[in-house]
Structure formats: C-alpha cells, structure tokens
Short mmCIF file of C-alpha atoms in Angstrom, two decimals:
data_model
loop_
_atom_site.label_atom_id
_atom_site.label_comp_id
_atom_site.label_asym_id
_atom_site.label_seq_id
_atom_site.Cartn_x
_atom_site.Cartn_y
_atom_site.Cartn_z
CA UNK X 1 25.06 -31.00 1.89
CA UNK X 2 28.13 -30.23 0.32
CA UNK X 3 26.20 -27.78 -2.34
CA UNK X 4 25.20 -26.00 1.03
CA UNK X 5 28.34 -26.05 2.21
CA UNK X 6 29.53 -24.61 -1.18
CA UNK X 7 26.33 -21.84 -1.00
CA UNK X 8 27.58 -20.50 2.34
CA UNK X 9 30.66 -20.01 1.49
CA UNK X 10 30.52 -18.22 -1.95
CA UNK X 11 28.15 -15.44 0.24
CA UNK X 12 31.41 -15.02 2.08
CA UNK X 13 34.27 -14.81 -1.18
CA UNK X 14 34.97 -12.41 -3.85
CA UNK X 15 34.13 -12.37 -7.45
CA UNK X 16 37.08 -14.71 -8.44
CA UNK X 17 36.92 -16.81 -5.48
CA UNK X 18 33.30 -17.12 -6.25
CA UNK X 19 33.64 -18.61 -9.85
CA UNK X 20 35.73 -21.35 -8.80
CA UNK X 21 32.69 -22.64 -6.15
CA UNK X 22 30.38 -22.22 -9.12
CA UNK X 23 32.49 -24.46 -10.90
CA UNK X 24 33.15 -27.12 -8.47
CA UNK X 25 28.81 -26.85 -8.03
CA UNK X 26 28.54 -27.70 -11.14
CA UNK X 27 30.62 -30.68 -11.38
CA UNK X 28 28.88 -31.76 -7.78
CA UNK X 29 25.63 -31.34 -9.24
CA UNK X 30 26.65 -33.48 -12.63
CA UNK X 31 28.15 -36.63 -10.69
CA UNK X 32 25.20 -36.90 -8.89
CA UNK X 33 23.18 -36.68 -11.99
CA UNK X 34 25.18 -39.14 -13.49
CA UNK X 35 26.95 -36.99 -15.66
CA UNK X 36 24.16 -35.27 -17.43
CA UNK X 37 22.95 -31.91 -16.32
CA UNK X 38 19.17 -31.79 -14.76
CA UNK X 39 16.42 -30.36 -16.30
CA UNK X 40 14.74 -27.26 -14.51
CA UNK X 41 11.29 -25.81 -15.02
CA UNK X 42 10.20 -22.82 -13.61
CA UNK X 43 6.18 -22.45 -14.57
CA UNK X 44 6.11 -19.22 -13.09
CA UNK X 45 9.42 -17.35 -13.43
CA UNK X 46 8.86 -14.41 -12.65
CA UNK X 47 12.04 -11.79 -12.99
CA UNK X 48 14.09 -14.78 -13.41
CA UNK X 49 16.32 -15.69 -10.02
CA UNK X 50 15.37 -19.39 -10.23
CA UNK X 51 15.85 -20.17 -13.78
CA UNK X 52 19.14 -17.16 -14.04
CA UNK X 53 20.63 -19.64 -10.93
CA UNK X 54 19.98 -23.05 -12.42
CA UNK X 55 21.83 -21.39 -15.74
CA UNK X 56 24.84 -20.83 -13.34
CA UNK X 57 25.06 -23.81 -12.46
CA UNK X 58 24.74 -25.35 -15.91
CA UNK X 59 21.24 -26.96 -15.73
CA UNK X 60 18.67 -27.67 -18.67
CA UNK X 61 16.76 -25.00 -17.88
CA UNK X 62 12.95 -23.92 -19.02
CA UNK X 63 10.61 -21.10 -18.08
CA UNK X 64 7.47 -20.00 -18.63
CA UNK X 65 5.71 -16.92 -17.73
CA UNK X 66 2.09 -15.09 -19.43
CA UNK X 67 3.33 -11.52 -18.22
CA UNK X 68 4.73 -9.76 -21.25
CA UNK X 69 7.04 -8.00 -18.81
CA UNK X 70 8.07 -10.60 -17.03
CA UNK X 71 8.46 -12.16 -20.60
CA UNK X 72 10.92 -9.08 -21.84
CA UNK X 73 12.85 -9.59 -18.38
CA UNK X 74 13.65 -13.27 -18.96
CA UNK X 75 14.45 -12.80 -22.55
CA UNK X 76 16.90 -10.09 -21.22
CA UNK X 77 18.00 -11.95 -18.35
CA UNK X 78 18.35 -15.62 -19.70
CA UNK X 79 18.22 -15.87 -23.36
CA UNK X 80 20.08 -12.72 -25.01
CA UNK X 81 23.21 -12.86 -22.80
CA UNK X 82 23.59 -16.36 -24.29
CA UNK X 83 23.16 -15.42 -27.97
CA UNK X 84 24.42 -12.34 -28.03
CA UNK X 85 27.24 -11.76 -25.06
CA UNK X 86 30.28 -14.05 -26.02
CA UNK X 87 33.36 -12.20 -25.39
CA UNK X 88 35.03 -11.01 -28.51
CA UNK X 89 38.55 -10.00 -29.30
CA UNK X 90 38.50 -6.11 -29.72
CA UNK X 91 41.38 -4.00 -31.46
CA UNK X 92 42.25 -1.11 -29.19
CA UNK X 93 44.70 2.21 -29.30
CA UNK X 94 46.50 2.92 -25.97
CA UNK X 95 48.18 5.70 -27.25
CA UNK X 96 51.84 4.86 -27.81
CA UNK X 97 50.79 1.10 -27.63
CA UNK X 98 48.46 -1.27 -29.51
CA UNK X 99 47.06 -4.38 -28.62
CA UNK X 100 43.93 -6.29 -28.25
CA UNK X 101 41.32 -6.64 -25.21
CA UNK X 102 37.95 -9.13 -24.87
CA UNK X 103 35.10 -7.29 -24.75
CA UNK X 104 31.32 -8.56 -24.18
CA UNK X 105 29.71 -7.17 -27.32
CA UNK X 106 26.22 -6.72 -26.04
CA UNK X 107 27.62 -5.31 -22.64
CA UNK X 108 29.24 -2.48 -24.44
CA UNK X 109 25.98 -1.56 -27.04
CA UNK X 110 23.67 -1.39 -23.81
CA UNK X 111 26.22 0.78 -21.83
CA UNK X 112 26.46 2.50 -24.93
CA UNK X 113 23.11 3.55 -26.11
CA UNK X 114 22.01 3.53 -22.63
CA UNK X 115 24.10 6.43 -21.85
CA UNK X 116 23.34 7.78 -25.09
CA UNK X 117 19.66 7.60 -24.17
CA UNK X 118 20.32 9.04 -20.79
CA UNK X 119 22.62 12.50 -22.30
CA UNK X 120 19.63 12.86 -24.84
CA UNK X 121 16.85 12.74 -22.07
CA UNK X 122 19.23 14.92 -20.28
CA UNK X 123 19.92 17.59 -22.59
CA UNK X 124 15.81 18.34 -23.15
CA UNK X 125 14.04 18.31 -19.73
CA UNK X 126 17.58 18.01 -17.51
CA UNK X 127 16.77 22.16 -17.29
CA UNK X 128 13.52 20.76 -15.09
CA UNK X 129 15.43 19.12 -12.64
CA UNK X 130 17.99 22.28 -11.29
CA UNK X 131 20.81 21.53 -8.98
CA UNK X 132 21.31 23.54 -5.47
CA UNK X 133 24.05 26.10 -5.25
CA UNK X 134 26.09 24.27 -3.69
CA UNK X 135 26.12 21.60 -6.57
CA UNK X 136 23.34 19.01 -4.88
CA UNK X 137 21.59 17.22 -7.93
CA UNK X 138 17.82 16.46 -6.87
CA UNK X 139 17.46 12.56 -6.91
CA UNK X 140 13.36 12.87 -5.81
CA UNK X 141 10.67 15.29 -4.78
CA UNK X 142 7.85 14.20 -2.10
CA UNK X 143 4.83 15.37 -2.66
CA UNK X 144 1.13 15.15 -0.86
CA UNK X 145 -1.94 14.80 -2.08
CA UNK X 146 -4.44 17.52 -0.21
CA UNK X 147 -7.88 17.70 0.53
CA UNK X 148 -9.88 20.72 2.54
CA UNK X 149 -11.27 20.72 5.99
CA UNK X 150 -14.54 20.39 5.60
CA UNK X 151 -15.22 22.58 9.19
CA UNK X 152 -17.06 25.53 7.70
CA UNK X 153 -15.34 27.37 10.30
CA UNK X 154 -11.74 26.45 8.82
CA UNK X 155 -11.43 25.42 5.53
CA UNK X 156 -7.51 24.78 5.51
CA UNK X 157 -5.63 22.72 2.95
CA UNK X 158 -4.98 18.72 4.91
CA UNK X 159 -1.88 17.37 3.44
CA UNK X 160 -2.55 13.19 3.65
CA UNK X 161 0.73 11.70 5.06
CA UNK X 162 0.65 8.21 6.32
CA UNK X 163 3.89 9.57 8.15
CA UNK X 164 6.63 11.90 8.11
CA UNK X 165 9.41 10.27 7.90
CA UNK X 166 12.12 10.81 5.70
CA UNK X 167 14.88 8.21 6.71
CA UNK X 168 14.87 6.18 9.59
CA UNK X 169 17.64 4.07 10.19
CA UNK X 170 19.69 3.52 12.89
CA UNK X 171 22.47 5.79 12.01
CA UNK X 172 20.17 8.42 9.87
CA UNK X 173 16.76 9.57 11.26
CA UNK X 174 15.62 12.51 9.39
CA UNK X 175 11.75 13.90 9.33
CA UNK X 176 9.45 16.49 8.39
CA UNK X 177 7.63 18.14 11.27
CA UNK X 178 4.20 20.24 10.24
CA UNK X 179 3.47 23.49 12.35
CA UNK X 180 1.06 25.72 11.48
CA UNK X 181 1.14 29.64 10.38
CA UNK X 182 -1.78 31.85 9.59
CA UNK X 183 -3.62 28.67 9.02
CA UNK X 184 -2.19 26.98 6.83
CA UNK X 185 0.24 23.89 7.40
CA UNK X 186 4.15 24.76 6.55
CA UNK X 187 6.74 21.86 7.03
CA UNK X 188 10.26 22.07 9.25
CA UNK X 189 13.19 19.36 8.87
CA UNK X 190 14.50 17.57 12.09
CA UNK X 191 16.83 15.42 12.73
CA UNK X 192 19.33 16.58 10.07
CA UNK X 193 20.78 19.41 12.01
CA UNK X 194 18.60 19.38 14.81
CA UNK X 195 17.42 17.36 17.26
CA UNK X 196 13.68 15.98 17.45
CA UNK X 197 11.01 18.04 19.88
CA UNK X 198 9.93 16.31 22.92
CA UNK X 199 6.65 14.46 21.83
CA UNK X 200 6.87 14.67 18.73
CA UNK X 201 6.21 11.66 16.93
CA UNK X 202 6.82 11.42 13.07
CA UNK X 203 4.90 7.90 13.06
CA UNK X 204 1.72 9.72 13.21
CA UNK X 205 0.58 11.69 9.94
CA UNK X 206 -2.40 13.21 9.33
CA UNK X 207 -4.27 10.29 7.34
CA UNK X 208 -5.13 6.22 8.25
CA UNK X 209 -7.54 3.97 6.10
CA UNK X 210 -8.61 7.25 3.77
CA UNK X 211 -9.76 9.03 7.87
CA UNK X 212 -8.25 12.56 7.44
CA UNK X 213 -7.18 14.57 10.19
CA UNK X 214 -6.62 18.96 9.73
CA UNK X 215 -3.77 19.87 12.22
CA UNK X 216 -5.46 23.04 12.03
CA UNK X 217 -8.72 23.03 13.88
CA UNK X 218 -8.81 18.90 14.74
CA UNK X 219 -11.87 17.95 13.12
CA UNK X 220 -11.84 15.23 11.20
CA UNK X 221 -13.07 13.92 7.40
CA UNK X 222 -14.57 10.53 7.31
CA UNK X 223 -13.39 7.90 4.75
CA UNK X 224 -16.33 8.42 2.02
CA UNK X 225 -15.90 11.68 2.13
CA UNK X 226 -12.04 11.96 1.60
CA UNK X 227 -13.21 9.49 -1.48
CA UNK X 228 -15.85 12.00 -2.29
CA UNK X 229 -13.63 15.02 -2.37
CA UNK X 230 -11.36 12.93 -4.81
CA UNK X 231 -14.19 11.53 -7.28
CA UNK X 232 -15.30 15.51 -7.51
CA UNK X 233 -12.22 17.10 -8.64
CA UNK X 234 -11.48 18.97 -5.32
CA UNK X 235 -8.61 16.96 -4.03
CA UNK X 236 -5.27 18.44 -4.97
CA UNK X 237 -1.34 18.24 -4.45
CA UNK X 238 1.48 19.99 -2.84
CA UNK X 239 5.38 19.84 -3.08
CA UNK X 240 6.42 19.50 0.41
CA UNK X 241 10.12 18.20 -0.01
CA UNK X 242 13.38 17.76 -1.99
CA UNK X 243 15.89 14.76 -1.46
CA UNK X 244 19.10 15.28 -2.78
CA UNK X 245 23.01 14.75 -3.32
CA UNK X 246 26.12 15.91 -3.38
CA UNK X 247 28.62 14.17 -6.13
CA UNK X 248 31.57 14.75 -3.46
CA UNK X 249 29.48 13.45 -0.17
CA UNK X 250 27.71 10.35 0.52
CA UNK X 251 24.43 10.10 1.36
CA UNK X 252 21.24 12.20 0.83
CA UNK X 253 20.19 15.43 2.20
CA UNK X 254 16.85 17.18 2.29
CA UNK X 255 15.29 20.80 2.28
CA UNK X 256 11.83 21.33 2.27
CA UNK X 257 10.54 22.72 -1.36
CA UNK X 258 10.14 26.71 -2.35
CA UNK X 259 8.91 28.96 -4.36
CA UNK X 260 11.48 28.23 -7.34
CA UNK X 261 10.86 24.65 -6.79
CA UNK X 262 6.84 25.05 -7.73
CA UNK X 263 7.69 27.25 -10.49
CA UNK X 264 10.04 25.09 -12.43
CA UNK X 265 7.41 22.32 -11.82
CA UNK X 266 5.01 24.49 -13.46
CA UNK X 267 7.42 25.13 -16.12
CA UNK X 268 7.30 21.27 -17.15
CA UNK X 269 4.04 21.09 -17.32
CA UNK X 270 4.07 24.41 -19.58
CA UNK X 271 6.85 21.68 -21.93
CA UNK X 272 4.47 18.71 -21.38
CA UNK X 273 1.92 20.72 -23.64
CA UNK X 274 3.87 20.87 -26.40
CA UNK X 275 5.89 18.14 -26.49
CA UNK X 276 2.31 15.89 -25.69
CA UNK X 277 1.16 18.09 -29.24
CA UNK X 278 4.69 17.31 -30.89
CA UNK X 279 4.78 13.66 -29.93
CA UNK X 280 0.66 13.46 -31.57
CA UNK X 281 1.27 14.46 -34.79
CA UNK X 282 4.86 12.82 -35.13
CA UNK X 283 3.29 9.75 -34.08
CA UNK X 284 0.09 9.63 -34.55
CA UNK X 285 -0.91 8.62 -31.14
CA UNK X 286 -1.50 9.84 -27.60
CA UNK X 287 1.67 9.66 -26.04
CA UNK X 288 0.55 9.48 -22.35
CA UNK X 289 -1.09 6.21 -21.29
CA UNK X 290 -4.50 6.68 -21.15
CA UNK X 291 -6.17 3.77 -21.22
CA UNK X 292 -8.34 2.56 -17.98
CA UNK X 293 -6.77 0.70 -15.17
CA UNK X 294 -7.76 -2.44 -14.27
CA UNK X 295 -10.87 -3.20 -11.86
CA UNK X 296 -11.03 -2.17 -8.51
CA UNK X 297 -8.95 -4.99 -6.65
CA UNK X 298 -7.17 -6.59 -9.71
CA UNK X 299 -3.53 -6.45 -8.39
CA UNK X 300 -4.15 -4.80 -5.56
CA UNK X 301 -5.46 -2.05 -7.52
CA UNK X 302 -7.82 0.63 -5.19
CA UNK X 303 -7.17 3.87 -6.01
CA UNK X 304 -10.15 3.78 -8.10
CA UNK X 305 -12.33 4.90 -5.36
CA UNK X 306 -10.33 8.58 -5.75
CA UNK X 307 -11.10 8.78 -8.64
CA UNK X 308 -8.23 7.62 -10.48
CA UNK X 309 -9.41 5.87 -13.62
CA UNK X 310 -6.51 5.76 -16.01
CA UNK X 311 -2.76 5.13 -16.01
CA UNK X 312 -1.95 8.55 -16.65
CA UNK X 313 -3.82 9.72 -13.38
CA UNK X 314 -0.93 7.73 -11.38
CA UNK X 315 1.96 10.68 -12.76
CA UNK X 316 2.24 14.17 -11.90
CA UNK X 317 2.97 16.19 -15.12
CA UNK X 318 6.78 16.40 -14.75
CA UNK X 319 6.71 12.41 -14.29
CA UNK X 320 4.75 12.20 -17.59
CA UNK X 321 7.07 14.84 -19.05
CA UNK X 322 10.25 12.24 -18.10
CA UNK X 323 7.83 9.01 -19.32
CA UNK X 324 7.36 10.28 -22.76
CA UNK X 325 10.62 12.06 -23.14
CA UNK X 326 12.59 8.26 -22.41
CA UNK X 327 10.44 6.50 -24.98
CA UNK X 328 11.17 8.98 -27.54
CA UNK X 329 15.26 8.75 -26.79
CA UNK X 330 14.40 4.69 -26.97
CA UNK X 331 12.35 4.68 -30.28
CA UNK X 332 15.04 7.07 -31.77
CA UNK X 333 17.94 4.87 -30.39
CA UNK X 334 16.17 2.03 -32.40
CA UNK X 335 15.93 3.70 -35.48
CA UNK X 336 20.01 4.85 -35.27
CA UNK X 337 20.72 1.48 -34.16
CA UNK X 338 18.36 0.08 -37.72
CA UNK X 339 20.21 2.54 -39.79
CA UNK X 340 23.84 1.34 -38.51
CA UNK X 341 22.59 -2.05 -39.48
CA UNK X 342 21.04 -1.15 -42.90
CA UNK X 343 24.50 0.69 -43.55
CA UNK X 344 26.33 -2.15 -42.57
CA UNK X 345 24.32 -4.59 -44.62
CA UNK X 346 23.86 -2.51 -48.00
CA UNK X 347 27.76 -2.14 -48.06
CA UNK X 348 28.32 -6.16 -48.13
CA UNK X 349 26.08 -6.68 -51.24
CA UNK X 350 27.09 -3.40 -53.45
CA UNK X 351 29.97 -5.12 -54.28
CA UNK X 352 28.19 -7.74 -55.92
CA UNK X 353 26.42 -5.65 -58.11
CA UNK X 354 27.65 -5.27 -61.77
CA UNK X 355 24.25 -4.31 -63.11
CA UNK X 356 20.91 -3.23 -63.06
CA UNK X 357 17.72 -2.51 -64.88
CA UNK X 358 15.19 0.35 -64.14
CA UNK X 359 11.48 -0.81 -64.32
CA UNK X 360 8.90 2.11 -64.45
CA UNK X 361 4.72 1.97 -63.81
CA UNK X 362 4.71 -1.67 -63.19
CA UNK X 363 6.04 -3.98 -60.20
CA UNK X 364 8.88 -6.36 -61.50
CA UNK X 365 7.32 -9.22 -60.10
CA UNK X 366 10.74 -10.31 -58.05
CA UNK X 367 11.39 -13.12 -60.60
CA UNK X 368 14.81 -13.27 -59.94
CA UNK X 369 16.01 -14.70 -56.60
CA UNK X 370 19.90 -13.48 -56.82
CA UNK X 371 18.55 -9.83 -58.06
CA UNK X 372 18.84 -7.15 -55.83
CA UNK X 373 15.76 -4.50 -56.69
CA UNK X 374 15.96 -0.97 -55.86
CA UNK X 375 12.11 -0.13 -55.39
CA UNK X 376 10.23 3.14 -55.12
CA UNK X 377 6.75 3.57 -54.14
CA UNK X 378 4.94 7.19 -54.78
CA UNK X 379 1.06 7.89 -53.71
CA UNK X 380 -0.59 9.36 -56.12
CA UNK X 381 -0.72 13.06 -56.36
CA UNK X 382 -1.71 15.47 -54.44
CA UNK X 383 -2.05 12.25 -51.40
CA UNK X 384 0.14 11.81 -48.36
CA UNK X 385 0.68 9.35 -45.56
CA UNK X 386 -0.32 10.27 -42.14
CA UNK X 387 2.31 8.90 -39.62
CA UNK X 388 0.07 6.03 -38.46
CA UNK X 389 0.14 5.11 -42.32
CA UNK X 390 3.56 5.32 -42.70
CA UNK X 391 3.83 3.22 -39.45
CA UNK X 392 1.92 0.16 -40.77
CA UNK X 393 4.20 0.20 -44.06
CA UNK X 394 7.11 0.15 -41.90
CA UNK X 395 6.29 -2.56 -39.84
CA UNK X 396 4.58 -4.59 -42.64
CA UNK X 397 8.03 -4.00 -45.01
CA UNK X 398 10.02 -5.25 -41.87
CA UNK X 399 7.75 -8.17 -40.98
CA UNK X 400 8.18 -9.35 -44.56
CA UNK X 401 12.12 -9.45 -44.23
CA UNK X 402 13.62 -13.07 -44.03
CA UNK X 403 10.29 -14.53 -45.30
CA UNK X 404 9.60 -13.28 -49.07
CA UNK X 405 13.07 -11.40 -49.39
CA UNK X 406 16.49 -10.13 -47.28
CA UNK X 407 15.79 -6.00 -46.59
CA UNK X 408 18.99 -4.62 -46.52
CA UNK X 409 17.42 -0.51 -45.93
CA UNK X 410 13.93 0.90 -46.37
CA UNK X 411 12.86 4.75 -45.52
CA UNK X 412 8.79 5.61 -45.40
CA UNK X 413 8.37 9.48 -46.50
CA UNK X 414 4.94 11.25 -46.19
CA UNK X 415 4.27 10.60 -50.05
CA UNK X 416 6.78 8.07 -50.88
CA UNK X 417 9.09 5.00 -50.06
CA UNK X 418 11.54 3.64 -50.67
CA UNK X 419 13.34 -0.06 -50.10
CA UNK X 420 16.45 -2.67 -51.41
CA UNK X 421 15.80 -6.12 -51.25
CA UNK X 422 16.61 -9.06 -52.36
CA UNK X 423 14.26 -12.06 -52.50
CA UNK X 424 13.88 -14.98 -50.96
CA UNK X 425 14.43 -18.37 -52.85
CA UNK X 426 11.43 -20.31 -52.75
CA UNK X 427 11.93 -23.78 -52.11
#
C-alpha cells in the first residue's frame, strides 16, 4: 500500500522530488524483505520496463529474452549503463575560469558519435531531403500504393488509402480530400486553412480488406484481384503528401507533393545505384536486405500475398538510400572509435620497449610472453584479398585478442597485414 501510495505520487513530482520516493521505495521494499533485496526474473523481457524498474528500485534482477534485438536493447538498457556510466570527474575550461564537472562517460560518447553519425548521414543524402522556402525541414512523405481500374472503359490510377486523414485530434484535424481532373485523382488539404466540405468524410478511403474502390468511374476491384495486380508487377506508388516543420513554430504542417518533390525522389534512387555498387565491392556484400521474409502469418506477416517476398520490398528507394547510408556512418564510427582505442593502447606499452629483433620468412613462434612482436603478413605475389577475405582476417585477429595474446592495433590491406601483440601467458 504504501509503495502505491509512493507510485502515485512520483507520477505527480519532478525529477528531484522523484529520486527521493525512489529512495524511500527502496528502503520500503528492503524492510519488508528483511533487509535483503528480492530477486526478479523476467523470462520474457522484452524492451526491458520490468527488469529497467526492478533495477530502480534496487532488486536482484534477471532477464531473459531469445530475440537478438530485444537482446541488444536489454544489454543497452540494463547492463552497459551499469558497467560503463559511473559519473567521472571531468577537467573543463570556462574561459577565464577552470574547474572540474561530473560527467557520465558513456552518456557523452553516445551523444557524441551519435551526432557525429547523424552530420555524416547528413552531409551525403541531406541534399535528398530539401527544405521549403520558407525554411520548413520535411520530417515524412506519405505515399500510396496504386493499382488500375480494371473498367475497360476507365483505366485510371486507384490510390489505396485506408483513410485520409492526416491528424485528427481534438485541437488539430487536418486531411487530404481526392477530387478528380481529366480523370485522374489529384489531392486538396482541408482543415489546415480551410474548413471541411459538407459530407465529406475523411474516414472513408478508397480501399477495405484488399476491396478497391476508383473514385473515378465507381466500379470496384475484388480482393484477389487487387492481390493479382500486385503478384504481376502492375501495382505501383505515388507521392501524395509532405509533413513538415518549421524550427521557429510548433507543430507540423502539410502540402500536398509536386513536381520537384518526385524529381528529387528520383534523384535518390539515381544515388542508390551507385552507392548500392560502392557499398558491393567495399564490402563484399549486398547492402540492401534481401533475404526472404518470414511465412505468410509469422508475426503478423501478410503482405506476402502482394507480392512482397523480401525485406527490401518493404522500402521505397530513398528509404533504402537512408538504411544503407546509417550503417555505413555506424560501421565507420566503429572503426574511428577501434583506432582511438588502438592509439590509446599502443602509446601505454611503447614505453616499455627498449628493444627488438626483426625475424624474416619464418613465424617467431610467440615464445616469449612479455615480448611485444611487430608482425607483417604479405600474400604472395601477384595475389590480393577480396574485402570478404580481408573481413574474416579481421574478425579472426580480433576474436583471438585476450585469449592467445593482448592486440594493441592491427590494419588488413588488400595484399598485406599488419598487427602488434603481445601474448598471452599460458597458465
């Protein structure tokens, strides 16, 4: 009851205010525990809340999870801000004053190289992403999937919409309206600075349970044959709207997409090409998920019946282009954040060396234990490593470290490589 009592009002205090009921929970909790904290198991954790509350509140606490996601998330969640987020005293320059600050050394490296990840992604495809005139950054674009009538007599391109809604809250209702010119369906915006029409009703779109509807002629497309249209290639997609906003206004706004829109789409998808061609040969791999989903059902997984087989169906082209771009800026992040550490670790053990011997043609054998060895690798001649090659050294010369020697820095060239360690002492 009084842990209730405690729950309710923590909702109600600030931040500081909120720390002091935490504490007073957990001494609660302990004294009815008789002094030792509980133990906690969470089977199926999930994202974390359970097992991130019971931390809070200073229980024993265990979870378990077979998603590899879900697995990343807890680590990140639970286990790293333990190990690696203890505030440390930091030396800091204030201009005309000096003094010291406490810092949270892991908060500070993700804020860090995630805004360095974010200014590199940025810099390449932020060119794909335009702002308005008036300085309105676009934060989405709504597109619809199309299919044609199939009324020989008509013919016109259906977009599927559940609904057109674009916000619909109490204070903000904002919608797209279709109307139709020369036969073909063009979009309005209402609600923004207009008024809805009498009868309209943006509830209603032009598609329910895969049963199309043209707002051209009437007629209607039957469910297996909407799923027909899609298995044979003659579906297709259209740009309908832009959401956006202002840095100086709150809120979003929307505009229904152009001309210029469409052609800095197609742009992308001109970039896609070669940075999908740049991205195979630097890496060996194809850079866009393609491998199949899962079965029809698994996960709640039916878009299989459109005729959407693989993971990379699921993007549009300037999605894919922002997919690929982010794990590049995250693998080279890695390797900066590697070559800090390899910096940092080869200058504590120079000092310690007073001398060395060069071996040529034959493998030392690592007899010494205190030696540090310098080592060079070269294929022979006139042979190279592709980058898949050069991948599998990589990973087996850093899967190695801590078990049959300390790697303080290793680089993998197409013909070459080279590493320092020093190895391990048996025991």
């Amino acid at each position: 009851r009084d842990l209730h009592r405690l729950s309710r009002r923590q909702r109600q205090m600030c931040i500081r205010d909120s720390n002091d009921i935490i504490e007073k929970a957990r001494k609660k909790i302990l004294e009815a525990n008789g002094g030792k904290p509980p133990r906690v198991l969470d089977p199926f954790a999930g994202g974390g809340s359970i097992p991130l509350e019971a931390l809070r509140l200073g229980c024993e606490t265990y979870a378990g999870e077979y998603n590899p996601v879900a697995v990343l998330i807890l680590k990140c969640t639970l286990e790293y801000p333990q190990k690696y987020g203890k505030l440390k005293e930091v030396k800091e320059n204030f201009g005309f004053l000096k003094g010291t600050s406490l810092k949270n050394p892991l908060l500070e490296d993700v804020k860090k190289w995630g805004e360095w990840v974010l200014k590199e992604a940025k810099d390449e495809i932020g060119k794909f992403y335009p702002s308005d005139e008036d300085g309105s950054i676009p934060v989405g674009y709504i597109w619809a999937r199309t299919i044609p009538c199939q009324n020989p007599s008509c013919g016109a391109e259906i977009p599927l919409m559940r609904q057109f809604w674009l916000a619909k809250k109490d204070n903000k209702r904002v919608s797209l309206k279709p109307f139709v010119v020369d036969g073909r369906v063009e979009f309005e915006i209402v609600g923004q600075n207009n008024g809805f029409p009498d009868g309209f009703d943006p509830a209603k779109g032009t598609v329910s349970r895969a049963i199309a509807r043209c707002l051209v002629c009437g007629s209607t497309v039957d469910a297996n044959t909407t799923r027909k249209l899609f298995q044979e290639g003659k579906a297709g997609q259209r740009m309908v709207a832009v959401v956006l906003h202002h840095p100086e206004k709150k809120g979003k706004t929307y505009r229904v997409a152009t001309e210029k829109d469409l052609e800095v789409f197609k742009d992308a998808e001109e970039y896609l090409e070669k940075k999908r061609a740049k991205l195979m040969n630097e890496l060996g791999i194809y850079p866009i998920p393609d491998e199949p989903l899962p079965k029809k059902g698994t996960l709640g997984f039916r878009i299989q019946r459109y005729g959407m087989l693989k993971w990379g169906d699921l993007f549009n082209s300037r999605q894919k282009l922002a997919l690929i771009t982010f794990v590049e800026k995250v693998r080279q992040a890695y390797q900066l954040i590697a070559g800090q550490q390899s910096r940092l670790t080869s200058s504590r053990f120079t000092e310690r060396i007073k001398d060395f011997t060069i071996n040529r043609q034959h493998f030392p054998g690592l007899q010494s234990p205190n030696a540090v060895y310098f080592i060079t690798i070269k294929c022979v001649e006139g042979k190279s490593l592709n980058p898949s090659q050069r991948d599998i050294i990589m990973k087996e010369i850093r899967y190695l470290d801590r078990k049959k020697y300390i790697l303080y820095a290793v680089v993998v060239m197409p013909d070459h490589f080279h590493l320092i360690i020093q190895p391990v002492e048996k025991e």
